[in-house]
mmCIF file of C-alpha atoms and ligand atoms in Angstrom:
data_model
loop_
_atom_site.group_PDB
_atom_site.id
_atom_site.type_symbol
_atom_site.label_atom_id
_atom_site.label_comp_id
_atom_site.label_asym_id
_atom_site.label_seq_id
_atom_site.Cartn_x
_atom_site.Cartn_y
_atom_site.Cartn_z
ATOM 1 C CA MET A 22 0.000 0.000 0.000
ATOM 2 C CA THR A 23 1.340 3.468 -0.916
ATOM 3 C CA ASN A 24 1.257 6.747 1.014
ATOM 4 C CA GLU A 25 -1.439 7.998 -1.304
ATOM 5 C CA GLU A 26 -3.682 4.970 -0.830
ATOM 6 C CA ILE A 27 -3.432 5.090 2.962
ATOM 7 C CA ILE A 28 -4.038 8.847 3.059
ATOM 8 C CA GLU A 29 -7.040 8.562 0.771
ATOM 9 C CA ARG A 30 -8.616 5.957 3.063
ATOM 10 C CA ALA A 31 -7.744 8.016 6.153
ATOM 11 C CA LYS A 32 -9.394 11.114 4.725
ATOM 12 C CA LYS A 33 -12.626 9.200 4.216
ATOM 13 C CA LYS A 34 -12.881 7.515 7.603
ATOM 14 C CA LEU A 35 -10.793 9.207 10.290
ATOM 15 C CA LEU A 36 -12.087 12.147 12.270
ATOM 16 C CA LEU A 37 -10.544 15.159 10.594
ATOM 17 C CA ASN A 38 -9.250 16.587 13.871
ATOM 18 C CA TYR A 39 -5.515 16.488 13.075
ATOM 19 C CA LYS A 40 -3.366 18.395 10.620
ATOM 20 C CA GLN A 41 -1.287 15.440 9.454
ATOM 21 C CA GLN A 42 1.799 15.769 7.319
ATOM 22 C CA PRO A 43 0.988 13.893 4.088
ATOM 23 C CA ILE A 44 2.940 10.669 4.615
ATOM 24 C CA ALA A 45 2.073 7.326 6.240
ATOM 25 C CA LEU A 46 4.857 5.863 8.340
ATOM 26 C CA VAL A 47 5.331 2.110 8.337
ATOM 27 C CA LYS A 48 8.688 1.309 9.934
ATOM 28 C CA GLY A 49 11.132 2.768 12.436
ATOM 29 C CA GLU A 50 14.640 1.938 13.579
ATOM 30 C CA GLY A 51 16.742 4.166 15.812
ATOM 31 C CA VAL A 52 16.532 7.748 14.549
ATOM 32 C CA TYR A 53 15.064 6.761 11.181
ATOM 33 C CA VAL A 54 11.541 6.068 9.979
ATOM 34 C CA TRP A 55 10.263 4.950 6.573
ATOM 35 C CA ASP A 56 7.038 5.875 4.823
ATOM 36 C CA ALA A 57 4.778 3.576 2.843
ATOM 37 C CA ASP A 58 6.560 4.496 -0.414
ATOM 38 C CA GLY A 59 9.885 3.364 1.064
ATOM 39 C CA LYS A 60 11.336 6.844 1.623
ATOM 40 C CA ARG A 61 13.596 7.167 4.674
ATOM 41 C CA TYR A 62 13.487 10.155 7.058
ATOM 42 C CA LEU A 63 15.830 11.357 9.777
ATOM 43 C CA ASP A 64 13.385 11.676 12.662
ATOM 44 C CA LEU A 65 14.424 14.538 14.933
ATOM 45 C CA LEU A 66 10.936 14.814 16.388
ATOM 46 C CA GLY A 67 10.644 11.291 17.844
ATOM 47 C CA GLY A 68 6.844 11.204 17.948
ATOM 48 C CA ILE A 69 7.014 14.634 19.652
ATOM 49 C CA ALA A 70 9.456 13.952 22.477
ATOM 50 C CA THR A 71 8.097 10.450 22.960
ATOM 51 C CA CYS A 72 10.421 7.883 21.350
ATOM 52 C CA ALA A 73 13.303 9.174 23.460
ATOM 53 C CA LEU A 74 15.408 6.077 22.877
ATOM 54 C CA GLY A 75 14.633 5.976 19.178
ATOM 55 C CA HIS A 76 12.267 3.660 17.358
ATOM 56 C CA CYS A 77 11.987 -0.011 18.339
ATOM 57 C CA HIS A 78 14.780 0.226 20.910
ATOM 58 C CA PRO A 79 15.882 -3.414 21.349
ATOM 59 C CA GLN A 80 15.832 -3.458 25.171
ATOM 60 C CA VAL A 81 12.461 -1.718 25.485
ATOM 61 C CA THR A 82 11.017 -3.936 22.768
ATOM 62 C CA ALA A 83 12.350 -7.056 24.512
ATOM 63 C CA ALA A 84 10.794 -6.017 27.831
ATOM 64 C CA ALA A 85 7.398 -5.383 26.235
ATOM 65 C CA LYS A 86 7.563 -8.677 24.273
ATOM 66 C CA ALA A 87 8.490 -10.701 27.354
ATOM 67 C CA GLN A 88 5.582 -9.177 29.253
ATOM 68 C CA LEU A 89 3.212 -9.821 26.328
ATOM 69 C CA ASP A 90 3.957 -13.520 26.703
ATOM 70 C CA GLN A 91 3.326 -13.468 30.442
ATOM 71 C CA LEU A 92 0.360 -11.256 31.365
ATOM 72 C CA TRP A 93 -0.999 -8.199 29.556
ATOM 73 C CA HIS A 94 -3.507 -6.750 31.883
ATOM 74 C CA CYS A 95 -5.054 -7.500 35.246
ATOM 75 C CA SER A 96 -6.878 -4.294 36.291
ATOM 76 C CA ASN A 97 -5.890 -2.094 39.168
ATOM 77 C CA VAL A 98 -8.034 -4.109 41.517
ATOM 78 C CA PHE A 99 -4.909 -6.300 41.721
ATOM 79 C CA TYR A 100 -1.248 -5.509 42.322
ATOM 80 C CA SER A 101 1.362 -6.063 39.633
ATOM 81 C CA GLU A 102 5.144 -6.030 39.958
ATOM 82 C CA PRO A 103 6.101 -3.968 36.849
ATOM 83 C CA GLN A 104 3.915 -1.131 38.116
ATOM 84 C CA VAL A 105 5.433 -1.261 41.583
ATOM 85 C CA ALA A 106 8.969 -1.338 40.164
ATOM 86 C CA LEU A 107 8.226 1.706 38.030
ATOM 87 C CA ALA A 108 6.728 3.568 40.980
ATOM 88 C CA GLU A 109 9.890 2.796 42.983
ATOM 89 C CA LYS A 110 12.078 4.233 40.225
ATOM 90 C CA LEU A 111 10.037 7.387 39.638
ATOM 91 C CA THR A 112 9.561 8.234 43.285
ATOM 92 C CA ALA A 113 13.247 7.671 44.082
ATOM 93 C CA ALA A 114 14.347 9.913 41.207
ATOM 94 C CA SER A 115 11.802 12.610 42.060
ATOM 95 C CA GLY A 116 13.387 13.721 45.332
ATOM 96 C CA LEU A 117 9.881 14.264 46.771
ATOM 97 C CA PRO A 118 9.556 13.128 50.391
ATOM 98 C CA ASN A 119 8.096 9.608 50.590
ATOM 99 C CA ALA A 120 6.613 10.129 47.154
ATOM 100 C CA ARG A 121 3.877 8.010 45.617
ATOM 101 C CA ALA A 122 2.977 7.361 41.980
ATOM 102 C CA PHE A 123 -0.319 7.017 40.148
ATOM 103 C CA PHE A 124 -0.399 5.619 36.601
ATOM 104 C CA CYS A 125 -2.640 6.551 33.710
ATOM 105 C CA ASN A 126 -2.372 6.542 29.919
ATOM 106 C CA SER A 127 -1.545 10.035 28.701
ATOM 107 C CA GLY A 128 -0.311 13.477 29.592
ATOM 108 C CA ALA A 129 -3.795 14.949 29.772
ATOM 109 C CA GLU A 130 -4.851 12.263 32.235
ATOM 110 C CA ALA A 131 -1.758 12.817 34.346
ATOM 111 C CA ASN A 132 -2.632 16.518 34.497
ATOM 112 C CA GLU A 133 -6.262 15.711 35.340
ATOM 113 C CA ALA A 134 -4.895 13.776 38.298
ATOM 114 C CA LEU A 135 -2.873 16.847 39.361
ATOM 115 C CA ILE A 136 -5.978 19.046 39.179
ATOM 116 C CA LYS A 137 -8.118 16.615 41.159
ATOM 117 C CA LEU A 138 -5.347 16.173 43.721
ATOM 118 C CA ALA A 139 -5.021 19.932 44.272
ATOM 119 C CA ARG A 140 -8.736 20.522 44.699
ATOM 120 C CA ARG A 141 -9.155 17.723 47.219
ATOM 121 C CA ALA A 142 -5.972 18.594 49.085
ATOM 122 C CA GLN A 143 -7.386 22.057 49.774
ATOM 123 C CA LYS A 144 -10.773 20.615 50.790
ATOM 124 C CA ASP A 145 -9.041 18.250 53.210
ATOM 125 C CA ARG A 146 -7.406 21.276 54.832
ATOM 126 C CA GLY A 147 -10.834 22.818 55.297
ATOM 127 C CA GLN A 148 -10.238 25.240 52.405
ATOM 128 C CA SER A 149 -13.131 24.258 50.162
ATOM 129 C CA GLY A 150 -13.241 27.757 48.656
ATOM 130 C CA ARG A 151 -9.767 27.195 47.252
ATOM 131 C CA TYR A 152 -10.379 25.504 43.921
ATOM 132 C CA GLU A 153 -8.771 27.837 41.419
ATOM 133 C CA ILE A 154 -5.628 26.773 39.589
ATOM 134 C CA LEU A 155 -3.304 29.419 38.211
ATOM 135 C CA THR A 156 -1.750 28.449 34.895
ATOM 136 C CA PHE A 157 0.051 30.379 32.165
ATOM 137 C CA GLU A 158 -0.648 31.988 28.834
ATOM 138 C CA ASN A 159 0.699 29.948 25.960
ATOM 139 C CA SER A 160 0.812 26.781 28.071
ATOM 140 C CA PHE A 161 -0.370 23.364 26.950
ATOM 141 C CA HIS A 162 -1.734 20.781 29.357
ATOM 142 C CA GLY A 163 -3.935 18.499 27.231
ATOM 143 C CA ARG A 164 -7.248 18.146 25.431
ATOM 144 C CA THR A 165 -9.701 16.915 28.059
ATOM 145 C CA LEU A 166 -12.181 19.549 29.196
ATOM 146 C CA ALA A 167 -10.273 20.390 32.371
ATOM 147 C CA THR A 168 -6.816 20.310 30.817
ATOM 148 C CA LEU A 169 -7.792 22.358 27.774
ATOM 149 C CA THR A 170 -9.238 24.882 30.182
ATOM 150 C CA ALA A 171 -5.952 24.844 32.083
ATOM 151 C CA THR A 172 -4.206 25.394 28.734
ATOM 152 C CA GLY A 173 -3.568 29.084 28.186
ATOM 153 C CA GLN A 174 -4.329 29.174 24.461
ATOM 154 C CA PRO A 175 -7.850 30.211 23.428
ATOM 155 C CA LYS A 176 -7.646 28.315 20.115
ATOM 156 C CA TYR A 177 -7.863 24.999 21.985
ATOM 157 C CA GLN A 178 -10.940 26.122 23.920
ATOM 158 C CA ALA A 179 -13.014 27.732 21.173
ATOM 159 C CA GLY A 180 -16.384 26.070 20.742
ATOM 160 C CA PHE A 181 -16.205 23.862 23.816
ATOM 161 C CA GLU A 182 -17.839 26.297 26.200
ATOM 162 C CA PRO A 183 -19.067 26.215 28.898
ATOM 163 C CA LEU A 184 -15.611 25.379 30.214
ATOM 164 C CA PRO A 185 -15.056 24.041 33.729
ATOM 165 C CA GLU A 186 -14.658 26.748 36.326
ATOM 166 C CA GLY A 187 -11.528 27.421 38.274
ATOM 167 C CA PHE A 188 -8.615 28.238 35.964
ATOM 168 C CA ARG A 189 -6.822 31.544 35.428
ATOM 169 C CA HIS A 190 -4.072 32.228 32.914
ATOM 170 C CA LEU A 191 -1.217 34.581 33.688
ATOM 171 C CA PRO A 192 1.743 35.788 31.645
ATOM 172 C CA TYR A 193 4.468 33.106 31.768
ATOM 173 C CA GLY A 194 7.443 34.206 33.819
ATOM 174 C CA ASP A 195 5.637 37.211 35.308
ATOM 175 C CA LEU A 196 5.973 36.815 39.049
ATOM 176 C CA ALA A 197 4.218 40.080 39.862
ATOM 177 C CA ALA A 198 1.162 38.882 37.915
ATOM 178 C CA VAL A 199 1.152 35.618 39.882
ATOM 179 C CA LYS A 200 1.403 37.452 43.199
ATOM 180 C CA ALA A 201 -1.448 39.745 42.215
ATOM 181 C CA ALA A 202 -3.626 36.817 41.112
ATOM 182 C CA ILE A 203 -3.350 34.792 44.328
ATOM 183 C CA SER A 204 -6.609 35.094 46.246
ATOM 184 C CA SER A 205 -8.694 33.228 48.797
ATOM 185 C CA LYS A 206 -9.847 31.033 45.876
ATOM 186 C CA THR A 207 -6.394 29.866 44.786
ATOM 187 C CA ALA A 208 -5.601 26.181 45.275
ATOM 188 C CA ALA A 209 -2.489 25.607 43.188
ATOM 189 C CA ILE A 210 -0.149 26.770 40.454
ATOM 190 C CA LEU A 211 0.358 24.530 37.415
ATOM 191 C CA VAL A 212 3.409 25.224 35.255
ATOM 192 C CA GLU A 213 5.609 23.737 32.520
ATOM 193 C CA PRO A 214 9.366 24.196 33.119
ATOM 194 C CA ILE A 215 9.634 24.770 29.357
ATOM 195 C CA GLN A 216 6.514 25.564 27.365
ATOM 196 C CA GLY A 217 6.741 22.940 24.646
ATOM 197 C CA GLU A 218 3.681 23.318 22.421
ATOM 198 C CA GLY A 219 3.734 27.045 23.126
ATOM 199 C CA GLY A 220 6.958 27.407 21.101
ATOM 200 C CA VAL A 221 9.706 25.792 23.244
ATOM 201 C CA ARG A 222 9.996 28.622 25.770
ATOM 202 C CA PRO A 223 11.988 27.933 28.935
ATOM 203 C CA ALA A 224 10.785 29.619 32.124
ATOM 204 C CA PRO A 225 13.049 32.493 33.165
ATOM 205 C CA GLN A 226 15.791 31.461 35.590
ATOM 206 C CA GLY A 227 14.468 31.504 39.139
ATOM 207 C CA PHE A 228 10.790 31.464 38.160
ATOM 208 C CA LEU A 229 10.016 27.980 39.503
ATOM 209 C CA LYS A 230 11.847 28.747 42.707
ATOM 210 C CA ALA A 231 9.853 31.928 43.189
ATOM 211 C CA LEU A 232 6.614 30.023 42.513
ATOM 212 C CA ARG A 233 7.651 27.472 45.140
ATOM 213 C CA ALA A 234 8.160 30.272 47.658
ATOM 214 C CA LEU A 235 4.751 31.776 46.850
ATOM 215 C CA CYS A 236 3.102 28.366 47.204
ATOM 216 C CA ASP A 237 4.744 27.893 50.596
ATOM 217 C CA GLU A 238 3.698 31.355 51.738
ATOM 218 C CA HIS A 239 0.037 30.881 50.722
ATOM 219 C CA ARG A 240 -0.252 27.123 51.318
ATOM 220 C CA LEU A 241 -0.832 26.367 47.633
ATOM 221 C CA LEU A 242 0.261 23.280 45.760
ATOM 222 C CA LEU A 243 2.983 23.622 43.160
ATOM 223 C CA LEU A 244 2.113 21.308 40.252
ATOM 224 C CA ILE A 245 4.671 20.835 37.498
ATOM 225 C CA ASP A 246 3.827 19.506 34.059
ATOM 226 C CA GLU A 247 6.841 17.420 32.991
ATOM 227 C CA VAL A 248 4.991 15.634 30.195
ATOM 228 C CA GLN A 249 7.323 16.996 27.505
ATOM 229 C CA THR A 250 10.375 17.901 29.583
ATOM 230 C CA GLY A 251 10.690 14.815 31.791
ATOM 231 C CA LEU A 252 12.837 11.681 31.493
ATOM 232 C CA GLY A 253 16.297 13.154 31.092
ATOM 233 C CA ARG A 254 15.664 15.169 27.944
ATOM 234 C CA THR A 255 16.948 18.409 29.458
ATOM 235 C CA GLY A 256 19.860 16.823 31.339
ATOM 236 C CA LYS A 257 18.064 15.937 34.591
ATOM 237 C CA PRO A 258 15.451 13.231 35.149
ATOM 238 C CA PHE A 259 12.882 16.020 35.626
ATOM 239 C CA ALA A 260 13.404 19.603 34.465
ATOM 240 C CA TYR A 261 12.364 21.124 37.819
ATOM 241 C CA GLN A 262 15.585 19.650 39.222
ATOM 242 C CA HIS A 263 17.628 22.294 37.364
ATOM 243 C CA GLU A 264 16.209 24.852 39.775
ATOM 244 C CA GLY A 265 16.560 22.811 42.939
ATOM 245 C CA VAL A 266 12.856 23.081 43.696
ATOM 246 C CA LEU A 267 10.444 20.323 44.618
ATOM 247 C CA PRO A 268 6.846 20.417 43.431
ATOM 248 C CA ASP A 269 4.034 18.934 45.509
ATOM 249 C CA ALA A 270 3.200 16.782 42.508
ATOM 250 C CA PHE A 271 4.165 16.473 38.858
ATOM 251 C CA SER A 272 2.958 14.773 35.708
ATOM 252 C CA LEU A 273 4.753 12.593 33.160
ATOM 253 C CA ALA A 274 3.835 10.836 29.922
ATOM 254 C CA LYS A 275 5.396 10.953 26.428
ATOM 255 C CA ALA A 276 8.898 9.437 26.823
ATOM 256 C CA LEU A 277 7.911 7.272 29.790
ATOM 257 C CA GLY A 278 6.847 4.341 27.585
ATOM 258 C CA ASN A 279 9.113 5.248 24.633
ATOM 259 C CA GLY A 280 5.955 5.237 22.530
ATOM 260 C CA LEU A 281 3.675 2.910 24.468
ATOM 261 C CA PRO A 282 0.883 4.895 26.119
ATOM 262 C CA ILE A 283 1.588 5.510 29.771
ATOM 263 C CA GLY A 284 1.320 8.583 31.968
ATOM 264 C CA ALA A 285 2.034 9.156 35.631
ATOM 265 C CA MET A 286 1.487 11.530 38.482
ATOM 266 C CA VAL A 287 4.121 11.547 41.205
ATOM 267 C CA SER A 288 3.235 13.345 44.430
ATOM 268 C CA SER A 289 4.717 13.940 47.852
ATOM 269 C CA GLU A 290 3.332 11.718 50.589
ATOM 270 C CA GLU A 291 1.543 14.685 52.119
ATOM 271 C CA ALA A 292 -0.217 15.649 48.861
ATOM 272 C CA SER A 293 -0.989 12.038 47.967
ATOM 273 C CA LYS A 294 -3.263 11.732 51.002
ATOM 274 C CA ALA A 295 -5.814 13.808 49.077
ATOM 275 C CA LEU A 296 -6.600 10.886 46.785
ATOM 276 C CA PRO A 297 -7.380 7.939 49.048
ATOM 277 C CA SER A 298 -9.005 4.671 47.975
ATOM 278 C CA GLY A 299 -11.880 5.122 45.555
ATOM 279 C CA THR A 300 -11.230 8.770 44.636
ATOM 280 C CA HIS A 301 -9.409 8.264 41.346
ATOM 281 C CA GLY A 302 -8.524 5.479 38.931
ATOM 282 C CA SER A 303 -7.985 4.184 35.423
ATOM 283 C CA THR A 304 -8.653 0.821 33.760
ATOM 284 C CA PHE A 305 -5.470 0.697 31.712
ATOM 285 C CA GLY A 306 -3.251 2.926 33.865
ATOM 286 C CA GLY A 307 0.068 1.236 34.608
ATOM 287 C CA ASN A 308 -0.908 -1.815 32.528
ATOM 288 C CA LEU A 309 1.727 -4.557 32.787
ATOM 289 C CA VAL A 310 3.018 -4.224 29.213
ATOM 290 C CA THR A 311 3.397 -0.451 29.233
ATOM 291 C CA ALA A 312 4.876 -0.552 32.732
ATOM 292 C CA ALA A 313 7.389 -3.251 31.733
ATOM 293 C CA ALA A 314 8.523 -1.123 28.785
ATOM 294 C CA ALA A 315 8.593 2.021 30.926
ATOM 295 C CA ASN A 316 10.835 0.401 33.543
ATOM 296 C CA VAL A 317 13.511 -0.124 30.903
ATOM 297 C CA ALA A 318 12.883 3.200 29.157
ATOM 298 C CA PHE A 319 13.132 5.136 32.425
ATOM 299 C CA ALA A 320 16.353 3.413 33.455
ATOM 300 C CA LEU A 321 18.020 4.042 30.088
ATOM 301 C CA CYS A 322 16.723 7.603 29.656
ATOM 302 C CA THR A 323 18.020 8.687 33.053
ATOM 303 C CA GLU A 324 21.492 7.144 32.944
ATOM 304 C CA PRO A 325 23.829 9.973 34.024
ATOM 305 C CA GLN A 326 25.991 9.572 30.924
ATOM 306 C CA THR A 327 22.978 9.786 28.630
ATOM 307 C CA MET A 328 21.652 12.898 30.336
ATOM 308 C CA GLU A 329 25.073 14.569 30.148
ATOM 309 C CA GLN A 330 25.250 13.718 26.493
ATOM 310 C CA ASN A 331 21.805 15.242 25.917
ATOM 311 C CA VAL A 332 23.109 18.521 27.322
ATOM 312 C CA ALA A 333 26.241 18.369 25.157
ATOM 313 C CA LEU A 334 24.196 17.559 22.049
ATOM 314 C CA GLY A 335 21.848 20.446 22.827
ATOM 315 C CA ARG A 336 24.842 22.783 23.074
ATOM 316 C CA TYR A 337 26.174 21.506 19.785
ATOM 317 C CA ALA A 338 22.792 22.138 18.130
ATOM 318 C CA HIS A 339 22.834 25.650 19.591
ATOM 319 C CA GLU A 340 26.298 26.277 18.082
ATOM 320 C CA LEU A 341 25.139 25.075 14.674
ATOM 321 C CA VAL A 342 22.002 27.212 14.801
ATOM 322 C CA HIS A 343 24.032 30.192 16.001
ATOM 323 C CA ALA A 344 26.260 29.870 12.934
ATOM 324 C CA LEU A 345 23.180 29.656 10.743
ATOM 325 C CA GLN A 346 21.739 32.732 12.414
ATOM 326 C CA GLN A 347 24.906 34.671 11.533
ATOM 327 C CA LYS A 348 24.434 33.662 7.911
ATOM 328 C CA LYS A 349 20.694 34.374 7.783
ATOM 329 C CA PRO A 350 19.854 36.906 10.504
ATOM 330 C CA ASP A 351 16.660 38.004 8.749
ATOM 331 C CA VAL A 352 15.312 34.464 8.635
ATOM 332 C CA VAL A 353 16.530 32.675 11.772
ATOM 333 C CA LYS A 354 15.432 34.683 14.789
ATOM 334 C CA GLU A 355 16.073 32.704 17.936
ATOM 335 C CA PHE A 356 17.229 29.379 19.369
ATOM 336 C CA ARG A 357 15.449 28.289 22.556
ATOM 337 C CA GLY A 358 15.429 25.163 24.641
ATOM 338 C CA ARG A 359 17.463 22.923 26.851
ATOM 339 C CA GLY A 360 19.254 19.661 26.098
ATOM 340 C CA LEU A 361 17.432 17.749 23.409
ATOM 341 C CA LEU A 362 14.292 19.881 23.374
ATOM 342 C CA PHE A 363 14.873 22.952 21.264
ATOM 343 C CA GLY A 364 13.055 25.264 18.926
ATOM 344 C CA ILE A 365 14.226 27.570 16.176
ATOM 345 C CA GLU A 366 12.077 30.651 15.774
ATOM 346 C CA LEU A 367 11.848 31.955 12.219
ATOM 347 C CA ALA A 368 10.802 35.371 10.999
ATOM 348 C CA SER A 369 7.959 33.751 9.056
ATOM 349 C CA GLY A 370 6.934 30.679 7.098
ATOM 350 C CA ALA A 371 7.771 28.058 9.734
ATOM 351 C CA ALA A 372 4.993 25.720 8.554
ATOM 352 C CA ASP A 373 6.402 25.783 5.011
ATOM 353 C CA VAL A 374 9.881 25.057 6.344
ATOM 354 C CA VAL A 375 8.553 22.018 8.233
ATOM 355 C CA ALA A 376 6.974 20.770 4.980
ATOM 356 C CA ARG A 377 10.181 21.311 2.993
ATOM 357 C CA CYS A 378 12.220 19.566 5.703
ATOM 358 C CA ARG A 379 9.971 16.547 5.287
ATOM 359 C CA GLN A 380 10.336 16.644 1.501
ATOM 360 C CA ASN A 381 14.099 16.774 2.071
ATOM 361 C CA GLY A 382 14.016 13.784 4.424
ATOM 362 C CA LEU A 383 13.844 15.362 7.906
ATOM 363 C CA LEU A 384 10.958 15.121 10.375
ATOM 364 C CA VAL A 385 10.364 18.074 12.720
ATOM 365 C CA ASN A 386 7.204 20.023 13.536
ATOM 366 C CA LEU A 387 5.729 23.372 14.332
ATOM 367 C CA ALA A 388 5.415 24.613 17.933
ATOM 368 C CA GLY A 389 3.579 27.887 18.318
ATOM 369 C CA GLU A 390 3.223 30.011 15.188
ATOM 370 C CA LYS A 391 6.799 30.533 14.125
ATOM 371 C CA THR A 392 8.949 27.929 15.812
ATOM 372 C CA VAL A 393 10.270 24.694 14.354
ATOM 373 C CA ARG A 394 10.577 22.130 17.143
ATOM 374 C CA PHE A 395 13.250 19.463 17.476
ATOM 375 C CA ALA A 396 12.928 16.706 20.105
ATOM 376 C CA PRO A 397 15.476 14.157 18.872
ATOM 377 C CA PRO A 398 15.897 10.714 20.386
ATOM 378 C CA TYR A 399 18.786 10.598 22.878
ATOM 379 C CA ILE A 400 20.622 8.116 20.659
ATOM 380 C CA VAL A 401 21.104 10.787 17.993
ATOM 381 C CA THR A 402 24.765 11.375 17.072
ATOM 382 C CA ARG A 403 26.493 14.706 16.461
ATOM 383 C CA GLU A 404 26.717 13.772 12.788
ATOM 384 C CA GLN A 405 22.993 13.106 12.580
ATOM 385 C CA LEU A 406 22.204 16.391 14.335
ATOM 386 C CA ALA A 407 24.500 18.224 11.920
ATOM 387 C CA GLU A 408 22.863 16.445 8.996
ATOM 388 C CA GLY A 409 19.412 17.395 10.305
ATOM 389 C CA LEU A 410 20.372 21.030 10.691
ATOM 390 C CA SER A 411 21.908 21.112 7.257
ATOM 391 C CA ILE A 412 18.635 19.751 5.801
ATOM 392 C CA PHE A 413 16.866 22.437 7.849
ATOM 393 C CA GLU A 414 19.121 25.115 6.365
ATOM 394 C CA ARG A 415 18.451 23.851 2.853
ATOM 395 C CA SER A 416 14.729 23.969 3.603
ATOM 396 C CA LEU A 417 14.651 27.612 4.667
HETATM 397 C C1 PLP B 20 3.396 19.803 28.474
HETATM 398 C C2 PLP B 20 2.325 18.896 27.996
HETATM 399 N N1 PLP B 20 1.342 18.545 28.838
HETATM 400 C C3 PLP B 20 0.355 17.714 28.463
HETATM 401 C C4 PLP B 20 0.287 17.208 27.183
HETATM 402 C C5 PLP B 20 -0.827 16.300 26.789
HETATM 403 O O1 PLP B 20 -0.364 15.017 26.648
HETATM 404 P P1 PLP B 20 -1.236 13.900 25.900
HETATM 405 O O2 PLP B 20 -1.320 14.299 24.471
HETATM 406 O O3 PLP B 20 -0.483 12.634 26.130
HETATM 407 O O4 PLP B 20 -2.577 13.881 26.552
HETATM 408 C C6 PLP B 20 1.290 17.545 26.268
HETATM 409 C C7 PLP B 20 1.237 17.036 24.892
HETATM 410 O O5 PLP B 20 1.847 17.542 23.988
HETATM 411 C C8 PLP B 20 2.329 18.406 26.694
HETATM 412 O O6 PLP B 20 3.307 18.766 25.856
#
């Protein structure tokens, strides 16, 4: 079957909710994928920060296959060892005191868990009027009703009104605005360490720390969305660790299963008390197969050497883009990011550049209006990064 045949069928029968690039992918290995016509692409997007170890990583694949032969699913009315092992790893790496983990299937669900946790935590303290969650303009937290309302981008909300109550969006990085917005209704602050979908925008230095201090002062929960930034991509297991702060709870998904659907919420012991037996759950959350894969993915993604290399590769990409910027200052406006999550802001035409990159054999995508996003697998080499950026240059 060719690209064209698959796309024609898709256009007739799939909900037309996505803006797909016009190729159908059929095979992946390491940093490469192939489309149905046999064309090979250098994949520096990795399923949007998801296939962090590259496609079909042999150890992750072996773990999932072994589990497939043993037991797929047993429901969360029973215990299962892969889930426990993963919880042990995540909580230990988190640095949160006596942390606990909850498993779900996606980033949006992990953020839903954060929102529910914050509301109930305030109720348990006798603060039932505190239900409002402060989030940020340009953020992205998911597509469920609550998480799209938390998302600070009106385009994701249009047409879905009435939206759930209790979310306020503030300018990202603007501490004075946060201080002014805190009221007797505020329950928590929800923040991305780097706004991914919003155009790969890191929080200003010190912002998370200042939010932590405000949360302590007003007895609010600090909730950090690590869905895109987690799992070693920025050089630490979780990006909040660059600032030496601890959230009350944080969310994960994307790279956790290296492409198998799994999400997680990790919370401090204190915060976790807000969701006792019967208050939250998921049929598939922490399923044995996804958890088995995630145990291996997490261990490999957070090896110190790998995380150091991610930082070095990110620096190298920055150097290459800097050189390009010198050559084309009217076209290439800014490099932003950390480690292996970076964006290149263009003066205009970013969507066309993404399309030309694909035609030239490179997969990247658009984040925000003008930014081309790169989220390469951690196994990418310097040569492959240089090749990708040279295809990018040719595509400008
Ligand atoms: C920061 C962040 N939070 C949440 C989500 C939603 O994750 P999912 O699509 O798995 O629901 C995303 C997805 O891009 C994200 O980047």
